[in-house]
Amino acid sequence: MRKRIGILTYRGETGFVEPGFLSRLVKEGVKMGAEVFLFSPQDVRYSIRQIRGYVPLETGWTSDWYDWPDIVIDRYRYYPLAKHSIYLPFRKQPWFRYANNRFSNKYRVHQVLVQDPELARWLPETCPYSKETLFSMLEQHRIVYLKPTNGTGGRSILRVERQSNGYMLHGRTKQQAKSKERLFSLADLCKRLEGWMESEKSGNEQFFLQQGLQLSLIPGRTVDARLLVQKDGSGEWRLTGMGIRIGASRSSTSNLHGGGSAVPAAAFLIDHFGREEAERIILECKELALKTVSRIEKHYGQMMEFGFDLGIDIQGRVWIIEINPKPGREIFRQLGQHKRYLQAVRRPLEYALYLANQIEEREQEQAQEQARTQY
């Protein structure tokens, strides 16, 4: 019997937030022999155990009523203020079997990872925002980042650079508008940062400070590595791919939809560090990713995929910048790696089907065991 996979995602008045990827996800699931549909919290009718699900047409989407899914992939990435109260209470309900557990905000994840001696060496200094912490970190580091705990896509991040005659700020707002200004005193800097947090936060969101790294392997550009690690159809973690992202000129981040570009990792690293050192860096990135996902699962439970944003500084040292449990995979399309992009789309479906089959096998074994005990 065909397995039924539900994709939990945000759907607003203008439709789905990442329609291209979600459409591809549904279509690939159908090719794999599954029944796949999208739904949002408002589409569930628990009393009749049915869901209004959505599937793509040539143009737009169509909806129908579907029976309860065998497994759900949580792809709910966005938290507009008006809808923020819907997702978390819904996700806490024990209605579905999920392929991926809920994660946490960026600062709490940092707190979990920094307790592991093996991982702490890869983590930049990270602290909750306060004036005192800002002063202290700017004394130690020429660059400090102000980041929101739930931000995505490089939005609402402010880069603060200490200069001889003041402070230079670069950032991008929630609406992706670029911001650049120079301030000349710590008092003015604090006032500006507090104004930024007030205008950029969602609800009661908090901000934290993070040590800036020397990631200018290309002068005037922010450079980092994006790794995608995913579970495959046998439940094992695999490195799906890796690429280098180069930020737009004078941008505070390297994000692709903020004007950045992508280049193949091996060629870029060989060009900057030589072959032997490049191979070491790539191996360290893979080791870091696999150790980190193991630690995360011990703390948060079963997960499915992660996008890692890794800094590689001018000395070749690797750093964890950010970890995203619901990552994009657009970097592979930018690199022209279409087979790898397709693999990145299919792996969550393969893992979901693996889980659904395991659940079915366990239920059959339990039914057989109950039947034996009755006689």
GROMACS .gro file of C-alpha atoms in nm:
model
  375
    1MET     CA    1   0.000   0.000   0.000
    2ARG     CA    2   0.125   0.348  -0.087
    3LYS     CA    3   0.270   0.544   0.203
    4ARG     CA    4   0.122   0.887   0.271
    5ILE     CA    5   0.362   1.173   0.352
    6GLY     CA    6   0.236   1.509   0.475
    7ILE     CA    7   0.458   1.818   0.444
    8LEU     CA    8   0.378   2.067   0.723
    9THR     CA    9   0.450   2.419   0.600
   10TYR     CA   10   0.338   2.780   0.629
   11ARG     CA   11   0.062   2.895   0.394
   12GLY     CA   12  -0.048   3.255   0.405
   13GLU     CA   13  -0.289   3.471   0.212
   14THR     CA   14  -0.052   3.483  -0.085
   15GLY     CA   15   0.016   3.109  -0.084
   16PHE     CA   16   0.320   2.903   0.012
   17VAL     CA   17   0.649   3.069   0.102
   18GLU     CA   18   0.885   2.847  -0.103
   19PRO     CA   19   0.652   2.719  -0.378
   20GLY     CA   20   0.921   2.606  -0.623
   21PHE     CA   21   1.097   2.374  -0.381
   22LEU     CA   22   0.774   2.244  -0.226
   23SER     CA   23   0.629   2.167  -0.568
   24ARG     CA   24   0.942   1.971  -0.657
   25LEU     CA   25   0.927   1.787  -0.325
   26VAL     CA   26   0.569   1.669  -0.387
   27LYS     CA   27   0.643   1.565  -0.747
   28GLU     CA   28   0.954   1.367  -0.649
   29GLY     CA   29   0.757   1.191  -0.375
   30VAL     CA   30   0.496   1.082  -0.628
   31LYS     CA   31   0.772   0.948  -0.856
   32MET     CA   32   0.896   0.743  -0.559
   33GLY     CA   33   0.552   0.583  -0.525
   34ALA     CA   34   0.427   0.784  -0.227
   35GLU     CA   35   0.120   1.000  -0.182
   36VAL     CA   36   0.251   1.345  -0.083
   37PHE     CA   37   0.068   1.666  -0.001
   38LEU     CA   38   0.130   2.001   0.170
   39PHE     CA   39  -0.072   2.127   0.463
   40SER     CA   40  -0.070   2.398   0.730
   41PRO     CA   41  -0.202   2.387   1.088
   42GLN     CA   42  -0.532   2.546   0.983
   43ASP     CA   43  -0.596   2.260   0.736
   44VAL     CA   44  -0.625   1.980   0.995
   45ARG     CA   45  -0.965   1.844   1.101
   46TYR     CA   46  -0.877   1.626   1.397
   47SER     CA   47  -1.239   1.527   1.474
   48ILE     CA   48  -1.272   1.346   1.139
   49ARG     CA   49  -0.899   1.263   1.105
   50GLN     CA   50  -0.872   1.431   0.768
   51ILE     CA   51  -0.654   1.707   0.626
   52ARG     CA   52  -0.710   1.951   0.345
   53GLY     CA   53  -0.390   1.894   0.152
   54TYR     CA   54  -0.241   2.077  -0.145
   55VAL     CA   55  -0.061   1.945  -0.452
   56PRO     CA   56   0.085   2.138  -0.748
   57LEU     CA   57  -0.076   2.180  -1.088
   58GLU     CA   58   0.092   2.321  -1.400
   59THR     CA   59  -0.008   2.663  -1.268
   60GLY     CA   60  -0.089   2.706  -0.901
   61TRP     CA   61  -0.216   2.451  -0.651
   62THR     CA   62  -0.522   2.236  -0.600
   63SER     CA   63  -0.658   2.100  -0.270
   64ASP     CA   64  -0.850   1.792  -0.160
   65TRP     CA   65  -0.925   1.599   0.157
   66TYR     CA   66  -0.664   1.341   0.257
   67ASP     CA   67  -0.654   1.069   0.521
   68TRP     CA   68  -0.409   1.088   0.810
   69PRO     CA   69  -0.045   1.072   0.689
   70ASP     CA   70   0.183   0.783   0.782
   71ILE     CA   71   0.463   1.033   0.849
   72VAL     CA   72   0.497   1.413   0.849
   73ILE     CA   73   0.798   1.619   0.740
   74ASP     CA   74   0.802   1.950   0.928
   75ARG     CA   75   0.906   2.220   0.682
   76TYR     CA   76   0.739   2.511   0.865
   77ARG     CA   77   1.016   2.769   0.837
   78TYR     CA   78   0.856   3.111   0.869
   79TYR     CA   79   0.696   3.277   1.168
   80PRO     CA   80   0.509   3.591   1.062
   81LEU     CA   81   0.394   3.769   1.376
   82ALA     CA   82   0.023   3.720   1.301
   83LYS     CA   83   0.070   3.343   1.266
   84HIS     CA   84   0.338   3.283   1.526
   85SER     CA   85   0.088   3.163   1.788
   86ILE     CA   86  -0.048   2.886   1.563
   87TYR     CA   87   0.256   2.674   1.488
   88LEU     CA   88   0.411   2.598   1.829
   89PRO     CA   89   0.091   2.480   2.006
   90PHE     CA   90   0.003   2.276   1.698
   91ARG     CA   91   0.347   2.115   1.676
   92LYS     CA   92   0.333   2.009   2.041
   93GLN     CA   93   0.017   1.803   1.982
   94PRO     CA   94   0.081   1.423   1.960
   95TRP     CA   95  -0.128   1.390   1.644
   96PHE     CA   96   0.138   1.283   1.395
   97ARG     CA   97   0.458   1.086   1.365
   98TYR     CA   98   0.723   1.333   1.251
   99ALA     CA   99   1.042   1.265   1.058
  100ASN     CA  100   1.210   1.555   1.241
  101ASN     CA  101   1.171   1.683   1.596
  102ARG     CA  102   1.136   2.049   1.684
  103PHE     CA  103   1.466   2.233   1.711
  104SER     CA  104   1.551   2.544   1.912
  105ASN     CA  105   1.671   2.898   1.858
  106LYS     CA  106   2.029   2.968   1.756
  107TYR     CA  107   2.154   3.080   2.094
  108ARG     CA  108   2.015   2.778   2.280
  109VAL     CA  109   2.171   2.547   2.023
  110HIS     CA  110   2.505   2.719   2.082
  111GLN     CA  111   2.465   2.655   2.457
  112VAL     CA  112   2.409   2.283   2.391
  113LEU     CA  113   2.708   2.248   2.159
  114VAL     CA  114   2.956   2.452   2.363
  115GLN     CA  115   2.919   2.201   2.650
  116ASP     CA  116   3.076   1.933   2.430
  117PRO     CA  117   3.459   1.961   2.448
  118GLU     CA  118   3.494   1.810   2.100
  119LEU     CA  119   3.270   2.076   1.946
  120ALA     CA  120   3.363   2.382   2.153
  121ARG     CA  121   3.682   2.445   1.950
  122TRP     CA  122   3.469   2.512   1.639
  123LEU     CA  123   3.240   2.769   1.803
  124PRO     CA  124   3.297   3.147   1.800
  125GLU     CA  125   3.234   3.338   2.122
  126THR     CA  126   2.858   3.393   2.153
  127CYS     CA  127   2.670   3.579   2.430
  128PRO     CA  128   2.326   3.735   2.491
  129TYR     CA  129   2.320   4.106   2.407
  130SER     CA  130   2.399   4.357   2.680
  131LYS     CA  131   2.590   4.685   2.676
  132GLU     CA  132   2.860   4.542   2.899
  133THR     CA  133   2.905   4.236   2.676
  134LEU     CA  134   2.917   4.454   2.366
  135PHE     CA  135   3.195   4.670   2.517
  136SER     CA  136   3.393   4.362   2.625
  137MET     CA  137   3.362   4.183   2.290
  138LEU     CA  138   3.459   4.492   2.090
  139GLU     CA  139   3.774   4.519   2.302
  140GLN     CA  140   3.866   4.161   2.207
  141HIS     CA  141   3.740   4.142   1.848
  142ARG     CA  142   3.754   4.394   1.565
  143ILE     CA  143   3.421   4.262   1.429
  144VAL     CA  144   3.111   4.159   1.625
  145TYR     CA  145   2.778   4.045   1.483
  146LEU     CA  146   2.437   4.121   1.633
  147LYS     CA  147   2.198   3.837   1.541
  148PRO     CA  148   1.832   3.748   1.611
  149THR     CA  149   1.769   3.411   1.776
  150ASN     CA  150   1.518   3.303   1.509
  151GLY     CA  151   1.648   3.483   1.201
  152THR     CA  152   1.679   3.317   0.861
  153GLY     CA  153   1.841   3.400   0.530
  154GLY     CA  154   2.077   3.659   0.678
  155ARG     CA  155   1.788   3.890   0.770
  156SER     CA  156   1.814   4.132   1.065
  157ILE     CA  157   2.187   4.067   1.117
  158LEU     CA  158   2.407   4.368   1.189
  159ARG     CA  159   2.785   4.362   1.146
  160VAL     CA  160   2.974   4.600   1.376
  161GLU     CA  161   3.336   4.675   1.285
  162ARG     CA  162   3.561   4.865   1.526
  163GLN     CA  163   3.771   5.122   1.343
  164SER     CA  164   4.028   5.379   1.454
  165ASN     CA  165   3.775   5.663   1.443
  166GLY     CA  166   3.453   5.486   1.541
  167TYR     CA  167   3.234   5.198   1.428
  168MET     CA  168   3.112   5.090   1.084
  169LEU     CA  169   2.776   4.908   1.065
  170HIS     CA  170   2.653   4.689   0.780
  171GLY     CA  171   2.326   4.496   0.786
  172ARG     CA  172   2.011   4.378   0.609
  173THR     CA  173   1.660   4.428   0.743
  174LYS     CA  174   1.374   4.177   0.750
  175GLN     CA  175   1.270   4.318   0.411
  176GLN     CA  176   1.626   4.258   0.275
  177ALA     CA  177   1.700   4.634   0.258
  178LYS     CA  178   2.073   4.704   0.302
  179SER     CA  179   2.183   4.928   0.587
  180LYS     CA  180   2.521   5.102   0.622
  181GLU     CA  181   2.631   5.375   0.861
  182ARG     CA  182   2.925   5.503   1.064
  183LEU     CA  183   2.903   5.598   1.433
  184PHE     CA  184   3.166   5.770   1.643
  185SER     CA  185   3.090   5.678   2.006
  186LEU     CA  186   2.993   5.375   2.210
  187ALA     CA  187   2.686   5.559   2.338
  188ASP     CA  188   2.563   5.619   1.982
  189LEU     CA  189   2.644   5.259   1.892
  190CYS     CA  190   2.437   5.119   2.181
  191LYS     CA  191   2.146   5.347   2.096
  192ARG     CA  192   2.156   5.234   1.732
  193LEU     CA  193   2.180   4.863   1.818
  194GLU     CA  194   1.890   4.886   2.063
  195GLY     CA  195   1.683   5.066   1.798
  196TRP     CA  196   1.774   4.797   1.546
  197MET     CA  197   1.665   4.518   1.781
  198GLU     CA  198   1.335   4.692   1.855
  199SER     CA  199   1.249   4.738   1.487
  200GLU     CA  200   1.378   4.399   1.368
  201LYS     CA  201   1.255   4.159   1.638
  202SER     CA  202   0.954   3.933   1.590
  203GLY     CA  203   0.737   3.927   1.903
  204ASN     CA  204   0.957   3.883   2.210
  205GLU     CA  205   1.257   3.765   2.010
  206GLN     CA  206   1.597   3.819   2.168
  207PHE     CA  207   1.929   3.909   2.005
  208PHE     CA  208   2.280   3.782   2.075
  209LEU     CA  209   2.635   3.892   1.999
  210GLN     CA  210   2.880   3.672   1.812
  211GLN     CA  211   3.253   3.703   1.757
  212GLY     CA  212   3.332   3.823   1.406
  213LEU     CA  213   3.572   3.607   1.209
  214GLN     CA  214   3.833   3.695   0.946
  215LEU     CA  215   3.640   3.542   0.655
  216SER     CA  216   3.766   3.777   0.383
  217LEU     CA  217   3.948   3.521   0.172
  218ILE     CA  218   3.839   3.754  -0.108
  219PRO     CA  219   3.905   4.117  -0.001
  220GLY     CA  220   3.584   4.306   0.072
  221ARG     CA  221   3.366   3.993   0.053
  222THR     CA  222   3.228   3.760   0.322
  223VAL     CA  223   3.307   3.398   0.233
  224ASP     CA  224   3.174   3.084   0.398
  225ALA     CA  225   3.100   2.718   0.326
  226ARG     CA  226   2.751   2.566   0.309
  227LEU     CA  227   2.729   2.195   0.389
  228LEU     CA  228   2.411   1.992   0.358
  229VAL     CA  229   2.395   1.675   0.570
  230GLN     CA  230   2.088   1.452   0.543
  231LYS     CA  231   1.968   1.109   0.647
  232ASP     CA  232   1.933   0.865   0.363
  233GLY     CA  233   1.687   0.584   0.293
  234SER     CA  234   1.855   0.360   0.552
  235GLY     CA  235   1.849   0.621   0.831
  236GLU     CA  236   2.221   0.705   0.811
  237TRP     CA  237   2.364   1.058   0.806
  238ARG     CA  238   2.533   1.147   0.478
  239LEU     CA  239   2.711   1.455   0.344
  240THR     CA  240   2.501   1.546   0.041
  241GLY     CA  241   2.720   1.830  -0.077
  242MET     CA  242   2.930   2.135  -0.005
  243GLY     CA  243   2.979   2.469  -0.177
  244ILE     CA  244   3.141   2.806  -0.110
  245ARG     CA  245   2.925   3.117  -0.086
  246ILE     CA  246   3.075   3.457  -0.166
  247GLY     CA  247   2.882   3.756  -0.036
  248ALA     CA  248   2.805   4.064  -0.240
  249SER     CA  249   3.058   4.346  -0.212
  250ARG     CA  250   3.055   4.493   0.141
  251SER     CA  251   2.762   4.271   0.241
  252SER     CA  252   2.745   4.162   0.608
  253THR     CA  253   2.658   3.803   0.507
  254SER     CA  254   2.717   3.558   0.221
  255ASN     CA  255   2.352   3.455   0.167
  256LEU     CA  256   2.263   3.383  -0.195
  257HIS     CA  257   1.931   3.569  -0.191
  258GLY     CA  258   2.114   3.868  -0.045
  259GLY     CA  259   2.321   3.901  -0.362
  260GLY     CA  260   2.583   3.632  -0.295
  261SER     CA  261   2.716   3.378  -0.544
  262ALA     CA  262   2.827   3.015  -0.522
  263VAL     CA  263   3.146   2.840  -0.638
  264PRO     CA  264   3.264   2.475  -0.605
  265ALA     CA  265   3.432   2.412  -0.269
  266ALA     CA  266   3.733   2.203  -0.374
  267ALA     CA  267   3.850   2.434  -0.653
  268PHE     CA  268   3.809   2.747  -0.439
  269LEU     CA  269   3.994   2.603  -0.139
  270ILE     CA  270   4.276   2.460  -0.352
  271ASP     CA  271   4.320   2.801  -0.512
  272HIS     CA  272   4.349   2.972  -0.171
  273PHE     CA  273   4.524   2.710   0.045
  274GLY     CA  274   4.682   2.451  -0.187
  275ARG     CA  275   4.563   2.095  -0.245
  276GLU     CA  276   4.683   1.931   0.079
  277GLU     CA  277   4.541   2.202   0.307
  278ALA     CA  278   4.216   2.214   0.105
  279GLU     CA  279   4.168   1.839   0.151
  280ARG     CA  280   4.226   1.878   0.526
  281ILE     CA  281   3.970   2.160   0.549
  282ILE     CA  282   3.704   1.963   0.358
  283LEU     CA  283   3.762   1.656   0.575
  284GLU     CA  284   3.739   1.869   0.892
  285CYS     CA  285   3.412   2.026   0.771
  286LYS     CA  286   3.261   1.681   0.717
  287GLU     CA  287   3.386   1.555   1.055
  288LEU     CA  288   3.249   1.865   1.227
  289ALA     CA  289   2.906   1.826   1.066
  290LEU     CA  290   2.868   1.458   1.152
  291LYS     CA  291   2.986   1.506   1.513
  292THR     CA  292   2.749   1.800   1.555
  293VAL     CA  293   2.438   1.620   1.427
  294SER     CA  294   2.514   1.331   1.660
  295ARG     CA  295   2.528   1.569   1.958
  296ILE     CA  296   2.211   1.748   1.846
  297GLU     CA  297   2.014   1.423   1.820
  298LYS     CA  298   2.122   1.319   2.169
  299HIS     CA  299   1.973   1.643   2.300
  300TYR     CA  300   1.675   1.711   2.072
  301GLY     CA  301   1.585   1.364   1.946
  302GLN     CA  302   1.542   1.237   1.592
  303MET     CA  303   1.633   1.485   1.318
  304MET     CA  304   1.639   1.461   0.939
  305GLU     CA  305   1.866   1.720   0.775
  306PHE     CA  306   2.080   2.024   0.853
  307GLY     CA  307   2.240   2.302   0.656
  308PHE     CA  308   2.570   2.413   0.811
  309ASP     CA  309   2.713   2.759   0.751
  310LEU     CA  310   3.082   2.719   0.825
  311GLY     CA  311   3.339   2.995   0.838
  312ILE     CA  312   3.688   2.925   0.702
  313ASP     CA  313   3.919   3.201   0.818
  314ILE     CA  314   4.232   3.328   0.648
  315GLN     CA  315   4.444   3.081   0.850
  316GLY     CA  316   4.230   2.788   0.730
  317ARG     CA  317   4.058   2.738   1.066
  318VAL     CA  318   3.699   2.612   1.049
  319TRP     CA  319   3.416   2.764   1.256
  320ILE     CA  320   3.046   2.687   1.303
  321ILE     CA  321   2.853   3.002   1.218
  322GLU     CA  322   2.498   2.871   1.196
  323ILE     CA  323   2.299   2.546   1.182
  324ASN     CA  324   1.963   2.531   1.006
  325PRO     CA  325   1.729   2.229   1.053
  326LYS     CA  326   1.512   2.327   0.754
  327PRO     CA  327   1.776   2.428   0.501
  328GLY     CA  328   1.754   2.544   0.144
  329ARG     CA  329   1.944   2.360  -0.128
  330GLU     CA  330   1.954   2.629  -0.393
  331ILE     CA  331   2.333   2.640  -0.378
  332PHE     CA  332   2.354   2.319  -0.583
  333ARG     CA  333   2.142   2.468  -0.861
  334GLN     CA  334   2.364   2.776  -0.865
  335LEU     CA  335   2.665   2.547  -0.896
  336GLY     CA  336   2.502   2.362  -1.186
  337GLN     CA  337   2.503   2.040  -0.979
  338HIS     CA  338   2.156   1.927  -1.083
  339LYS     CA  339   2.197   1.560  -0.983
  340ARG     CA  340   2.312   1.668  -0.637
  341TYR     CA  341   2.018   1.910  -0.611
  342LEU     CA  342   1.777   1.629  -0.699
  343GLN     CA  343   1.942   1.405  -0.438
  344ALA     CA  344   1.905   1.686  -0.182
  345VAL     CA  345   1.532   1.705  -0.260
  346ARG     CA  346   1.476   1.328  -0.252
  347ARG     CA  347   1.667   1.234   0.064
  348PRO     CA  348   1.408   1.367   0.314
  349LEU     CA  349   1.143   1.167   0.126
  350GLU     CA  350   1.362   0.855   0.128
  351TYR     CA  351   1.410   0.891   0.502
  352ALA     CA  352   1.038   0.953   0.561
  353LEU     CA  353   0.953   0.636   0.368
  354TYR     CA  354   1.215   0.443   0.566
  355LEU     CA  355   1.052   0.559   0.892
  356ALA     CA  356   0.701   0.481   0.768
  357ASN     CA  357   0.808   0.126   0.674
  358GLN     CA  358   0.975   0.078   1.011
  359ILE     CA  359   0.659   0.192   1.190
  360GLU     CA  360   0.450  -0.050   0.984
  361GLU     CA  361   0.686  -0.339   1.062
  362ARG     CA  362   0.676  -0.264   1.436
  363GLU     CA  363   0.298  -0.247   1.435
  364GLN     CA  364   0.277  -0.581   1.252
  365GLU     CA  365   0.514  -0.740   1.503
  366GLN     CA  366   0.308  -0.603   1.794
  367ALA     CA  367  -0.014  -0.735   1.637
  368GLN     CA  368   0.141  -1.080   1.589
  369GLU     CA  369   0.270  -1.079   1.948
  370GLN     CA  370  -0.078  -0.987   2.079
  371ALA     CA  371  -0.235  -1.261   1.867
  372ARG     CA  372   0.007  -1.519   2.010
  373THR     CA  373  -0.064  -1.417   2.370
  374GLN     CA  374  -0.438  -1.459   2.316
  375TYR     CA  375  -0.403  -1.830   2.240
   0.00000   0.00000   0.00000
